[in-house]
Coordinates of C-alpha atoms and ligand atoms in Angstrom, one line a residue:
M909 CA -28.5 13.5 -14.8
Q910 CA -28.9 10.8 -17.4
N911 CA -31.2 7.8 -16.9
T912 CA -29.2 4.7 -17.6
E913 CA -32.2 2.6 -18.6
L914 CA -33.4 5.1 -21.2
L915 CA -29.9 5.5 -22.5
L916 CA -29.5 1.7 -22.9
K917 CA -32.5 1.8 -25.2
K918 CA -31.0 4.5 -27.3
L919 CA -27.4 3.2 -27.7
T920 CA -26.6 0.9 -30.6
L921 CA -24.9 -2.4 -29.7
E922 CA -21.7 -1.2 -31.2
E923 CA -21.8 1.9 -29.0
K924 CA -22.5 -0.1 -25.9
C925 CA -19.5 -2.4 -26.7
A926 CA -17.3 0.7 -27.3
L927 CA -18.2 2.1 -23.9
L928 CA -16.8 -0.9 -22.1
S929 CA -13.2 -0.1 -23.0
G930 CA -11.0 2.9 -22.5
A931 CA -10.2 5.5 -25.2
E932 CA -6.8 6.7 -23.9
T933 CA -4.3 5.5 -21.2
F934 CA -6.3 7.1 -18.4
K935 CA -9.5 8.1 -20.1
T936 CA -12.8 6.3 -20.8
R937 CA -14.8 6.8 -24.1
G938 CA -17.2 9.7 -24.1
M939 CA -20.2 9.9 -26.5
P940 CA -21.2 13.6 -26.6
Q941 CA -24.1 12.7 -29.0
H942 CA -25.7 10.8 -26.1
G943 CA -24.5 13.1 -23.4
I944 CA -22.0 10.6 -22.0
P945 CA -18.8 12.4 -20.9
Q946 CA -15.3 11.1 -21.1
I947 CA -13.8 10.6 -17.6
W948 CA -10.3 10.5 -16.2
L949 CA -8.9 7.7 -14.0
S950 CA -5.6 8.3 -12.2
D951 CA -3.3 6.6 -9.7
G952 CA -3.0 6.3 -7.0
P953 CA -2.8 5.0 -3.6
H954 CA -0.8 7.6 -1.8
G955 CA -1.0 10.7 -4.0
L956 CA -2.6 11.7 -7.3
R957 CA -0.6 10.9 -10.4
K958 CA -2.4 12.6 -13.2
Q959 CA -0.3 12.7 -16.3
A960 CA -1.4 15.8 -18.2
G961 CA 1.1 15.2 -20.9
E962 CA 2.2 11.9 -22.4
S963 CA 0.7 9.0 -20.3
D964 CA 2.1 5.7 -19.2
H965 CA 1.2 3.3 -16.5
L966 CA 4.7 2.7 -15.2
G967 CA 5.4 6.0 -13.5
L968 CA 7.8 7.1 -16.2
N969 CA 6.5 10.5 -17.2
P970 CA 5.9 13.3 -14.7
S971 CA 2.5 14.1 -13.5
V972 CA 0.9 17.3 -12.1
P973 CA 2.1 18.2 -8.7
A974 CA 0.2 16.5 -5.9
T975 CA 0.7 15.8 -2.2
C976 CA 2.7 12.6 -1.6
F977 CA 1.3 11.0 1.5
P978 CA 3.1 8.2 3.4
T979 CA 2.7 4.9 1.5
A980 CA 0.1 2.4 2.6
S981 CA 2.7 0.2 4.4
A982 CA 3.6 3.2 6.5
V983 CA 0.1 4.4 7.3
A984 CA -0.8 0.9 8.3
N985 CA 1.6 1.2 11.2
S986 CA -0.8 3.8 12.6
W987 CA -3.6 1.3 12.7
D988 CA -5.8 4.3 12.3
A989 CA -8.7 4.0 9.8
A990 CA -9.8 7.5 10.6
L991 CA -6.4 8.8 9.5
G992 CA -6.9 6.7 6.3
E993 CA -10.2 8.5 5.8
E994 CA -8.6 11.9 6.2
I995 CA -5.9 11.0 3.7
G996 CA -8.6 9.6 1.4
A997 CA -10.6 12.8 1.6
A998 CA -7.4 14.8 0.7
L999 CA -6.8 12.5 -2.3
G1000 CA -10.4 12.9 -3.4
E1001 CA -10.1 16.7 -3.2
E1002 CA -6.9 16.7 -5.3
A1003 CA -8.5 14.4 -7.8
A1004 CA -11.6 16.5 -8.0
A1005 CA -9.5 19.6 -8.5
Q1006 CA -7.8 17.9 -11.4
E1007 CA -11.1 16.6 -12.8
V1008 CA -10.2 13.0 -12.1
S1009 CA -13.3 10.8 -11.6
V1010 CA -11.6 7.6 -10.3
V1011 CA -8.7 7.3 -8.0
L1012 CA -6.9 4.0 -8.6
G1013 CA -6.4 2.9 -5.0
P1014 CA -6.1 2.0 -2.3
G1015 CA -4.0 -1.2 -2.7
L1016 CA -4.8 -3.9 -0.2
N1017 CA -3.2 -7.1 -1.3
M1018 CA -2.1 -9.4 1.5
K1019 CA 1.6 -9.5 2.3
R1020 CA 2.1 -13.1 1.7
N1021 CA 5.9 -12.7 1.4
P1022 CA 8.0 -9.7 2.3
L1023 CA 9.9 -9.8 -1.0
C1024 CA 6.9 -8.6 -3.0
G1025 CA 8.1 -5.5 -4.8
R1026 CA 4.9 -3.7 -4.2
S1027 CA 4.7 -4.4 -0.4
F1028 CA 5.1 -0.7 0.1
E1029 CA 1.8 -0.1 -1.7
Y1030 CA -0.1 -2.6 0.5
F1031 CA -1.2 -2.3 4.1
S1032 CA -0.6 -5.5 6.0
E1033 CA -0.3 -9.2 6.3
D1034 CA -3.5 -9.1 8.3
P1035 CA -6.7 -8.9 6.3
Y1036 CA -8.7 -7.2 9.1
L1037 CA -6.3 -4.4 9.5
A1038 CA -5.9 -4.0 5.7
G1039 CA -9.6 -4.1 5.1
K1040 CA -10.4 -1.5 7.9
L1041 CA -7.7 0.9 6.6
A1042 CA -8.8 0.5 3.0
A1043 CA -12.4 1.1 3.9
G1044 CA -11.3 4.4 5.6
Y1045 CA -9.4 5.5 2.4
I1046 CA -12.4 4.6 0.2
R1047 CA -14.9 6.5 2.4
G1048 CA -12.6 9.5 2.3
I1049 CA -12.0 9.5 -1.4
Q1050 CA -15.7 9.1 -2.1
S1051 CA -16.7 11.8 0.3
K1052 CA -15.6 14.2 -2.4
G1053 CA -17.8 12.6 -5.1
V1054 CA -14.8 10.8 -6.7
A1055 CA -14.9 7.0 -7.1
A1056 CA -12.3 4.9 -5.3
C1057 CA -10.9 1.8 -7.0
P1058 CA -9.4 -0.6 -4.4
K1059 CA -7.0 -3.0 -6.0
H1060 CA -5.8 -5.7 -7.0
F1061 CA -8.6 -8.2 -6.8
A1062 CA -7.4 -10.8 -5.9
V1063 CA -4.6 -13.1 -4.6
N1064 CA -2.0 -10.9 -6.2
S1065 CA 1.1 -11.3 -4.0
Q1066 CA 4.1 -11.0 -6.3
E1067 CA 5.4 -9.0 -9.2
T1068 CA 7.4 -11.8 -10.9
R1069 CA 5.4 -12.9 -14.0
R1070 CA 2.7 -10.8 -12.7
M1071 CA 0.5 -11.0 -15.8
A1072 CA 0.8 -14.8 -16.1
S1073 CA 1.3 -16.3 -12.8
D1074 CA -1.5 -18.5 -11.4
S1075 CA -2.2 -18.3 -7.7
I1076 CA -3.3 -21.8 -6.6
V1077 CA -5.1 -21.4 -3.3
D1078 CA -7.6 -23.4 -1.3
E1079 CA -11.1 -22.0 -0.7
R1080 CA -10.7 -21.6 3.1
T1081 CA -7.4 -19.7 2.7
L1082 CA -8.9 -17.6 -0.1
R1083 CA -11.8 -16.6 2.1
E1084 CA -10.0 -16.2 5.4
I1085 CA -6.9 -14.5 4.2
Y1086 CA -6.9 -13.2 0.6
L1087 CA -10.6 -12.0 0.3
T1088 CA -11.4 -10.8 3.8
G1089 CA -9.7 -7.4 3.4
F1090 CA -11.6 -6.8 0.2
E1091 CA -14.8 -8.0 1.8
I1092 CA -14.4 -5.4 4.6
A1093 CA -13.4 -2.7 2.1
V1094 CA -16.5 -3.4 -0.1
K1095 CA -19.0 -3.8 2.7
E1096 CA -17.8 -0.9 4.9
G1097 CA -16.3 1.4 2.2
H1098 CA -18.8 0.8 -0.6
P1099 CA -16.3 1.6 -3.4
R1100 CA -17.9 2.5 -6.7
S1101 CA -15.2 0.5 -8.6
I1102 CA -12.6 -2.2 -7.9
M1103 CA -9.6 -3.2 -10.0
S1104 CA -9.2 -6.9 -11.0
S1105 CA -5.6 -8.2 -10.8
Y1106 CA -3.4 -9.4 -13.6
N1107 CA -2.9 -12.9 -12.3
L1108 CA -4.9 -16.1 -12.6
V1109 CA -6.6 -17.6 -9.6
N1110 CA -6.9 -21.4 -9.6
G1111 CA -6.5 -21.5 -13.3
T1112 CA -8.7 -18.6 -14.4
Y1113 CA -7.7 -15.0 -14.9
A1114 CA -9.0 -12.9 -12.0
N1115 CA -10.6 -10.6 -14.5
E1116 CA -12.6 -13.5 -16.0
N1117 CA -13.2 -15.3 -12.8
K1118 CA -16.9 -16.0 -12.3
H1119 CA -16.3 -17.3 -8.8
L1120 CA -14.5 -14.2 -7.7
L1121 CA -16.4 -11.5 -9.6
M1122 CA -20.0 -12.8 -9.9
E1123 CA -20.4 -15.3 -7.1
I1124 CA -18.4 -13.6 -4.4
L1125 CA -17.9 -9.9 -5.1
R1126 CA -21.3 -9.2 -6.7
G1127 CA -23.4 -12.1 -5.4
E1128 CA -22.3 -12.5 -1.8
W1129 CA -21.0 -9.0 -1.0
G1130 CA -23.5 -7.1 -3.0
F1131 CA -21.0 -5.0 -5.0
D1132 CA -22.8 -3.1 -7.7
G1133 CA -20.0 -0.9 -9.0
A1134 CA -17.6 -1.3 -12.0
V1135 CA -14.9 -3.9 -12.1
I1136 CA -12.0 -2.2 -13.9
T1137 CA -9.2 -4.3 -15.4
D1138 CA -5.6 -3.6 -14.4
W1139 CA -3.8 -1.8 -17.2
G1140 CA -3.4 -4.4 -19.9
G1141 CA -4.9 -7.0 -17.6
S1142 CA -7.7 -8.1 -19.9
N1143 CA -7.2 -11.4 -21.8
D1144 CA -10.6 -12.3 -23.1
H1145 CA -12.8 -9.2 -22.8
A1146 CA -16.0 -10.9 -23.8
L1147 CA -15.5 -13.6 -21.1
G1148 CA -14.6 -10.9 -18.7
V1149 CA -17.8 -9.0 -19.4
K1150 CA -19.9 -12.1 -19.0
N1151 CA -18.2 -12.9 -15.7
G1152 CA -18.5 -9.5 -14.2
S1153 CA -15.7 -7.3 -15.5
T1154 CA -16.9 -3.9 -16.6
L1155 CA -14.3 -1.7 -18.1
E1156 CA -11.2 -2.8 -20.1
M1157 CA -8.2 -0.4 -19.6
P1158 CA -6.2 1.2 -20.8
A1159 CA -7.1 1.7 -24.5
P1160 CA -7.3 -1.6 -26.4
G1161 CA -8.6 0.0 -29.6
G1162 CA -11.2 -1.0 -32.1
D1163 CA -10.3 -4.7 -32.1
S1164 CA -11.5 -5.1 -28.6
V1165 CA -14.8 -3.5 -29.5
R1166 CA -15.2 -5.7 -32.6
E1167 CA -14.4 -8.8 -30.6
L1168 CA -17.1 -7.9 -28.0
L1169 CA -19.6 -7.2 -30.7
A1170 CA -18.8 -10.5 -32.4
A1171 CA -19.1 -12.3 -29.1
V1172 CA -22.7 -11.0 -28.7
E1173 CA -23.5 -11.7 -32.4
S1174 CA -22.3 -15.3 -32.1
G1175 CA -24.1 -15.9 -28.8
K1176 CA -21.0 -16.3 -26.7
I1177 CA -22.4 -13.7 -24.5
S1178 CA -25.7 -11.9 -24.5
E1179 CA -26.7 -8.2 -24.9
S1180 CA -28.0 -8.4 -21.3
D1181 CA -24.5 -9.1 -20.1
I1182 CA -23.4 -5.9 -21.8
D1183 CA -26.3 -3.9 -20.4
A1184 CA -25.6 -5.2 -16.9
R1185 CA -22.0 -3.9 -17.1
L1186 CA -23.2 -0.6 -18.5
S1187 CA -25.6 -0.2 -15.6
E1188 CA -22.6 -0.4 -13.4
L1189 CA -20.4 2.0 -15.4
L1190 CA -22.7 4.7 -16.5
P1191 CA -24.0 5.8 -13.1
L1192 CA -20.3 6.1 -12.0
V1193 CA -19.5 8.2 -15.0
F1194 CA -22.5 10.6 -14.6
D1195 CA -22.3 10.9 -10.8
T1196 CA -18.6 11.6 -10.6
K1197 CA -18.8 14.0 -13.5
A1198 CA -21.6 15.9 -11.7
A1199 CA -19.5 16.0 -8.5
L1200 CA -16.4 17.2 -10.4
D1201 CA -18.4 19.9 -12.1
A1202 CA -19.4 21.3 -8.7
A1203 CA -15.9 20.9 -7.1
P1204 CA -13.3 23.6 -6.7
R1205 CA -10.4 23.4 -9.2
E1206 CA -7.8 23.9 -6.5
F1207 CA -6.8 22.5 -3.1
D1208 CA -4.9 23.9 -0.2
A1209 CA -1.4 22.4 -0.7
A1210 CA -0.1 23.6 2.7
T1211 CA -3.0 22.0 4.6
H1212 CA -2.4 18.7 2.7
H1213 CA 1.3 18.9 3.5
A1214 CA 0.4 19.3 7.2
L1215 CA -1.9 16.2 7.0
A1216 CA 0.9 14.3 5.3
R1217 CA 3.2 15.2 8.2
R1218 CA 0.7 14.2 10.8
A1219 CA 0.2 10.9 9.0
A1220 CA 4.0 10.4 8.9
E1221 CA 4.1 11.1 12.7
E1222 CA 1.5 8.5 13.4
S1223 CA 3.2 5.9 11.2
L1224 CA 6.6 6.0 12.9
V1225 CA 7.6 2.9 14.8
L1226 CA 10.3 2.9 17.5
L1227 CA 11.9 -0.5 17.3
K1228 CA 14.7 -0.1 19.7
N1229 CA 15.7 2.4 22.4
E1230 CA 18.4 1.0 24.6
G1231 CA 19.1 3.1 27.7
S1232 CA 16.4 5.6 26.5
L1233 CA 18.8 7.1 24.1
L1234 CA 15.8 8.8 22.4
P1235 CA 14.5 11.4 22.6
L1236 CA 17.7 13.5 22.2
A1237 CA 17.8 16.6 24.4
A1238 CA 18.2 20.1 23.1
G1239 CA 21.9 21.0 22.5
N1240 CA 22.9 17.4 22.0
K1241 CA 26.0 17.4 19.6
V1242 CA 24.8 15.2 16.8
A1243 CA 26.5 14.0 13.6
V1244 CA 24.1 13.4 10.8
I1245 CA 25.3 10.6 8.5
G1246 CA 23.8 8.8 5.6
D1247 CA 22.7 9.8 2.1
F1248 CA 19.0 9.5 3.0
A1249 CA 19.3 12.4 5.4
K1250 CA 19.9 14.7 2.5
N1251 CA 18.3 12.9 -0.4
P1252 CA 15.1 11.6 1.1
R1253 CA 13.6 8.2 0.1
Y1254 CA 10.0 8.7 0.8
Q1255 CA 7.9 6.9 -1.8
G1256 CA 8.1 3.8 -4.0
A1257 CA 8.6 3.4 -7.7
G1258 CA 6.1 2.6 -10.4
S1259 CA 2.5 3.6 -11.0
S1260 CA 2.2 5.1 -7.5
M1261 CA 5.0 7.6 -8.0
V1262 CA 3.9 11.1 -7.2
N1263 CA 5.3 14.4 -8.4
S1264 CA 5.3 16.0 -4.9
T1265 CA 4.3 19.6 -4.3
Q1266 CA 7.3 19.9 -2.0
V1267 CA 9.7 17.5 -0.2
D1268 CA 11.1 18.1 3.2
V1269 CA 14.7 17.1 4.0
L1270 CA 15.7 15.6 7.4
L1271 CA 19.1 17.3 7.5
D1272 CA 17.4 20.7 7.1
K1273 CA 14.8 19.8 9.8
L1274 CA 17.5 18.8 12.2
I1275 CA 19.6 21.9 11.6
D1276 CA 16.4 23.9 12.3
S1277 CA 15.8 21.9 15.5
E1278 CA 17.3 22.5 19.0
L1279 CA 19.9 19.9 18.4
N1280 CA 23.5 21.0 17.8
V1281 CA 24.2 19.5 14.4
I1282 CA 28.0 19.5 14.1
G1283 CA 28.0 18.2 10.5
Y1284 CA 26.7 15.9 7.8
Q1285 CA 28.4 13.1 5.9
Q1286 CA 27.0 11.1 3.1
G1287 CA 28.6 7.9 4.5
F1288 CA 27.8 5.5 1.7
D1289 CA 26.9 5.2 -2.0
R1290 CA 23.1 4.8 -2.0
H1291 CA 23.2 2.1 -4.6
G1292 CA 25.6 -0.1 -2.8
K1293 CA 29.1 0.6 -4.3
P1294 CA 31.8 0.4 -1.6
D1295 CA 33.4 3.7 -1.0
A1296 CA 36.2 3.8 1.7
A1297 CA 36.6 7.6 1.5
L1298 CA 32.9 8.2 2.3
Q1299 CA 33.1 5.8 5.2
K1300 CA 36.3 7.3 6.6
S1301 CA 34.9 10.9 6.5
A1302 CA 31.7 9.7 8.3
C1303 CA 33.7 8.0 11.0
E1304 CA 35.8 11.1 11.5
L1305 CA 32.7 13.2 12.0
A1306 CA 31.2 10.5 14.4
T1307 CA 34.2 10.7 16.7
Q1308 CA 33.4 14.4 17.4
A1309 CA 29.7 13.9 18.2
N1310 CA 27.8 12.9 21.2
T1311 CA 25.2 11.0 19.2
V1312 CA 25.1 9.8 15.6
I1313 CA 21.9 9.9 13.6
L1314 CA 22.5 7.4 10.9
C1315 CA 20.0 7.2 8.0
M1316 CA 20.0 3.8 6.4
G1317 CA 17.6 2.2 3.9
L1318 CA 16.7 0.6 0.7
D1319 CA 17.4 2.5 -2.6
E1320 CA 14.8 3.3 -5.3
I1321 CA 15.6 0.3 -7.3
A1322 CA 15.1 -2.2 -4.4
E1323 CA 11.4 -1.5 -4.1
S1324 CA 9.4 -1.1 -7.2
E1325 CA 6.3 -2.2 -9.0
G1326 CA 7.1 -4.8 -11.6
L1327 CA 10.0 -6.4 -9.7
D1328 CA 10.2 -8.5 -6.5
R1329 CA 13.1 -8.0 -4.2
S1330 CA 15.9 -10.6 -4.3
N1331 CA 16.6 -10.5 -0.6
L1332 CA 15.7 -8.7 2.6
R1333 CA 19.1 -7.2 3.3
L1334 CA 20.3 -3.7 3.4
A1335 CA 23.2 -3.0 1.1
Q1336 CA 26.5 -4.3 2.6
N1337 CA 28.2 -0.9 2.4
Q1338 CA 25.6 0.5 4.8
V1339 CA 26.1 -2.3 7.2
D1340 CA 29.9 -1.9 7.0
L1341 CA 29.5 1.8 7.7
L1342 CA 27.3 1.2 10.7
Q1343 CA 29.9 -1.2 12.1
A1344 CA 32.7 1.2 11.4
V1345 CA 30.9 4.1 13.1
A1346 CA 29.9 1.9 16.1
A1347 CA 33.6 1.2 16.7
V1348 CA 34.3 4.9 17.2
N1349 CA 30.9 6.1 18.7
P1350 CA 28.4 3.5 19.9
K1351 CA 25.7 6.1 20.6
I1352 CA 23.9 5.5 17.2
V1353 CA 20.3 6.1 16.3
V1354 CA 19.5 4.4 13.1
V1355 CA 16.6 6.0 11.1
L1356 CA 15.5 3.3 8.6
Y1357 CA 13.8 4.1 5.3
S1358 CA 12.2 1.2 3.6
G1359 CA 8.7 0.4 2.4
S1360 CA 8.9 -3.1 3.8
V1361 CA 10.7 -5.5 6.0
V1362 CA 14.5 -5.7 6.2
E1363 CA 16.7 -8.2 8.0
T1364 CA 18.5 -6.6 10.9
P1365 CA 21.5 -8.8 11.9
W1366 CA 23.2 -5.4 12.6
L1367 CA 20.7 -4.5 15.3
D1368 CA 23.3 -4.8 18.1
N1369 CA 25.4 -2.1 16.4
C1370 CA 22.9 0.7 17.2
Q1371 CA 21.3 1.8 20.4
A1372 CA 18.1 3.1 18.9
L1373 CA 16.2 2.2 15.8
L1374 CA 13.4 4.4 14.4
Y1375 CA 11.5 2.9 11.5
A1376 CA 10.6 5.9 9.2
A1377 CA 9.2 3.6 6.5
L1378 CA 8.4 5.6 3.3
G1379 CA 6.9 8.6 5.0
G1380 CA 5.8 10.8 2.1
Q1381 CA 6.8 14.3 1.3
A1382 CA 6.5 15.6 4.9
G1383 CA 8.1 12.6 6.6
A1384 CA 11.4 14.4 7.4
G1385 CA 9.7 16.8 9.9
A1386 CA 8.0 13.9 11.6
V1387 CA 11.3 12.1 12.1
A1388 CA 13.0 15.2 13.4
D1389 CA 10.2 15.8 15.9
A1390 CA 10.4 12.1 17.0
L1391 CA 14.1 12.3 17.5
T1392 CA 13.8 15.4 19.7
G1393 CA 10.7 14.2 21.5
K1394 CA 8.2 16.7 20.2
V1395 CA 6.4 13.7 18.8
N1396 CA 6.1 10.4 20.6
P1397 CA 6.5 7.6 18.0
C1398 CA 3.7 5.2 18.8
G1399 CA 3.1 3.2 15.6
K1400 CA 3.0 -0.6 15.7
L1401 CA 4.3 -2.8 12.9
A1402 CA 1.6 -4.0 10.5
E1403 CA 3.8 -6.9 9.3
T1404 CA 6.2 -9.3 11.0
W1405 CA 9.9 -8.8 10.7
P1406 CA 11.5 -12.3 10.7
L1407 CA 15.0 -13.0 11.9
A1408 CA 15.9 -14.2 8.4
Y1409 CA 14.1 -14.6 5.1
A1410 CA 14.3 -18.4 5.3
D1411 CA 11.9 -18.3 8.2
V1412 CA 9.0 -17.0 6.0
P1413 CA 6.7 -19.9 5.4
S1414 CA 6.3 -19.2 1.7
A1415 CA 10.1 -18.7 1.2
A1416 CA 10.4 -21.9 -0.9
D1417 CA 7.6 -21.1 -3.2
F1418 CA 7.7 -17.4 -3.9
A1419 CA 8.3 -15.6 -7.2
T1420 CA 9.5 -18.7 -8.9
R1421 CA 9.5 -18.7 -12.7
R1422 CA 6.9 -21.4 -12.7
K1423 CA 3.5 -20.8 -14.1
T1424 CA 1.7 -21.7 -10.9
V1425 CA 2.4 -20.4 -7.4
E1426 CA 1.1 -22.8 -4.9
Y1427 CA 0.0 -21.2 -1.7
R1428 CA 1.0 -24.3 0.3
E1429 CA 1.3 -22.4 3.6
G1430 CA -2.4 -21.9 3.4
L1431 CA -3.6 -19.7 6.3
Y1432 CA -0.2 -19.6 7.8
I1433 CA 1.0 -16.2 6.6
G1434 CA 2.7 -13.5 8.8
Y1435 CA 2.0 -13.7 12.5
R1436 CA -0.6 -16.4 12.0
Y1437 CA 2.3 -18.7 11.1
F1438 CA 4.9 -17.4 13.6
T1439 CA 2.7 -17.5 16.6
T1440 CA 1.2 -20.9 15.8
A1441 CA 4.5 -22.5 15.0
E1442 CA 6.1 -20.6 18.0
K1443 CA 8.9 -19.5 15.8
A1444 CA 11.1 -16.6 17.0
V1445 CA 11.0 -13.3 15.0
R1446 CA 13.0 -10.1 15.1
F1447 CA 10.0 -7.9 15.6
P1448 CA 6.5 -9.3 15.9
F1449 CA 3.4 -8.0 14.1
G1450 CA 2.0 -5.3 16.3
Y1451 CA 5.3 -4.4 17.9
G1452 CA 6.4 -0.9 18.6
M1453 CA 7.8 1.0 21.6
S1454 CA 7.0 4.5 22.9
Y1455 CA 8.5 7.2 25.0
T1456 CA 5.8 6.5 27.6
T1457 CA 4.2 3.4 29.2
F1458 CA 0.6 2.3 29.5
A1459 CA -1.4 0.2 31.9
Y1460 CA -4.5 -1.8 31.0
S1461 CA -7.2 -2.4 33.5
D1462 CA -10.9 -3.3 34.0
M1463 CA -11.0 -5.5 30.9
V1464 CA -14.4 -6.9 30.2
A1465 CA -15.1 -9.2 27.3
D1466 CA -18.6 -10.3 26.3
E1467 CA -20.4 -11.0 23.1
Q1468 CA -20.6 -7.3 22.2
G1469 CA -16.8 -7.0 22.3
V1470 CA -14.2 -5.9 24.8
S1471 CA -13.8 -2.7 26.9
L1472 CA -10.9 -1.7 29.0
T1473 CA -9.3 1.3 30.6
V1474 CA -5.9 2.4 29.2
T1475 CA -3.9 4.7 31.5
N1476 CA -0.7 6.5 30.5
T1477 CA 1.6 5.7 33.3
G1478 CA 4.6 7.6 31.9
S1479 CA 5.6 11.2 31.9
V1480 CA 4.9 12.2 28.3
A1481 CA 1.8 12.1 26.1
G1482 CA 1.4 9.2 23.7
T1483 CA -1.1 7.1 21.8
E1484 CA -1.7 3.5 22.5
I1485 CA -2.9 1.0 19.9
V1486 CA -4.8 -1.7 21.7
Q1487 CA -4.7 -5.0 19.9
L1488 CA -7.2 -7.8 20.3
Y1489 CA -6.6 -11.3 18.9
V1490 CA -9.0 -14.1 18.9
A1491 CA -8.7 -17.8 18.6
K1492 CA -11.1 -20.6 18.5
K1493 CA -11.1 -23.1 21.4
N1494 CA -11.4 -26.8 20.6
S1495 CA -11.7 -26.3 16.9
E1496 CA -12.3 -29.4 14.9
L1497 CA -10.6 -27.9 11.9
F1498 CA -6.9 -26.9 12.2
A1499 CA -6.8 -23.5 13.8
L1500 CA -4.5 -20.6 14.3
Q1501 CA -3.1 -19.5 17.6
R1502 CA -4.1 -15.9 16.8
N1503 CA -6.4 -14.2 14.4
Ligands
BGC354 C1 -0.7 -1.2 -11.9 C2 -2.0 -0.6 -11.3 C3 -2.1 0.9 -11.7 C4 -2.2 0.9 -13.3 C5 -2.4 2.2 -13.9 C6 -0.7 -1.0 -13.4 O1 0.5 -1.4 -14.0 O2 -0.7 -2.6 -11.6 O3 -1.8 -0.6 -9.9 O4 -3.2 1.4 -11.2 O5 -1.0 0.3 -13.8 O6 -1.3 3.0 -13.7

């Protein structure tokens, strides 16, 4: 093990400056002459994306096969930080097997507005839930000696103009909404690194923001790890270094090193700023390298697939179940309709895209189940093109079935890093198909695939709605088991589903082309707004049904917390997520109905 202090005495200033930026797209600079190894960093939040060949940070080129777990927005519906920790440990193990020192995740930005193109990569609109889950992932990843890198710090809520937009937010909202999740993640997860975001916050780039990086992150929360820039997210490296940013990624080249050197020589920053950053980076490099050297070079893909399936089961949310249509009994004559049943949509696009070790298909899982699958029809063009022939064939099949399992969802283009969504609707051809099928067979279960909220004006056209989210490579088995009752879907929504997009408080000021984005709604995001304003929603935050019922009794609340007895009063096993909200009585400041 190298001693950082001794090393700082040996390194020349130029060498020190060089160490503070990456050498390749996903690699740091090594200096063998000083015993400093080069380390790998890889995405990502829900599966490893190590590109062994040509690298990019947009998810373009394939990466080595890895387990694709449900996305953060799906796992959040489990409200289960221990599950997050198990997923994190599996991610850490796969990273170690691939000699990756830093996993670039989890992502925990607040869902200010459901149109954010990366909503699928983030947990929730609630900072407490997001922070707890992120801390779980971080503990898991780091239990394997690999560093986690929670992202994107901070106030990064949209993809439009993501490298230039300026989030204007008041201090109370900053602290109570946008920083709280990170604070929990840092204090309870102790990540060894954190990724700064592309955007500006109140006029200063997040990566150069003294208030965020020095005063709050390092000063108040005691973070002593490396702040890593988002890829291409450094604007003034010297200012970043002075204000707490450690490593510039991906590979800015010699100019960046020379600029940093010149900044020290001209007195813009001091050598002690550089030394401080190296004292954060070098221990991470040495410690993770030592852990990787001792780690196995393989992982058990079948075990990780099984974990991905359990995670998908816990993440399912039953949104509607009229007349207890679900679960379907053995022998039920079902028609399976919808392209997503055969061509799964199970992850989002961009830097988090995983080259999965295997992908389960719902249609296969249903055929293997005790249901009587009488046929499959594609039903619609996935990318929205109207197709009367596909619709007609689907309706013909539906007439012969007892129950229709209709798989609807967003396509790959709708949800991606780099782009915000333009609306919350499902493609019209899918809605038309649902209506046409409902006219011939009203017993419809919709299985919905999307990484985030959709408007559901079509809800009356189905009797049951199972939200499968983006359930990862093993999601299909979880859905099949939920449809047949082997699994009781018990997840609860981690974000509010409004009746219509216009109801979202930030609707008027989201993803505009303006340079500044004013967070005028302040604290009032998600359920904090809807409950305080008493505005109706389609499905509230925390909503989810179950195949069983629960009774709460003996509730005692005191300064230590709340305890109660939860009794399963139904006839099948199930999990209950107990939710506790707090509000301040007689607040002199404006206050929320629920926190
Ligand atoms: C994304 C990060 C990602 C990085 C490396 C960036 O474009 O914003 O989330 O970790 O690329 O792939």
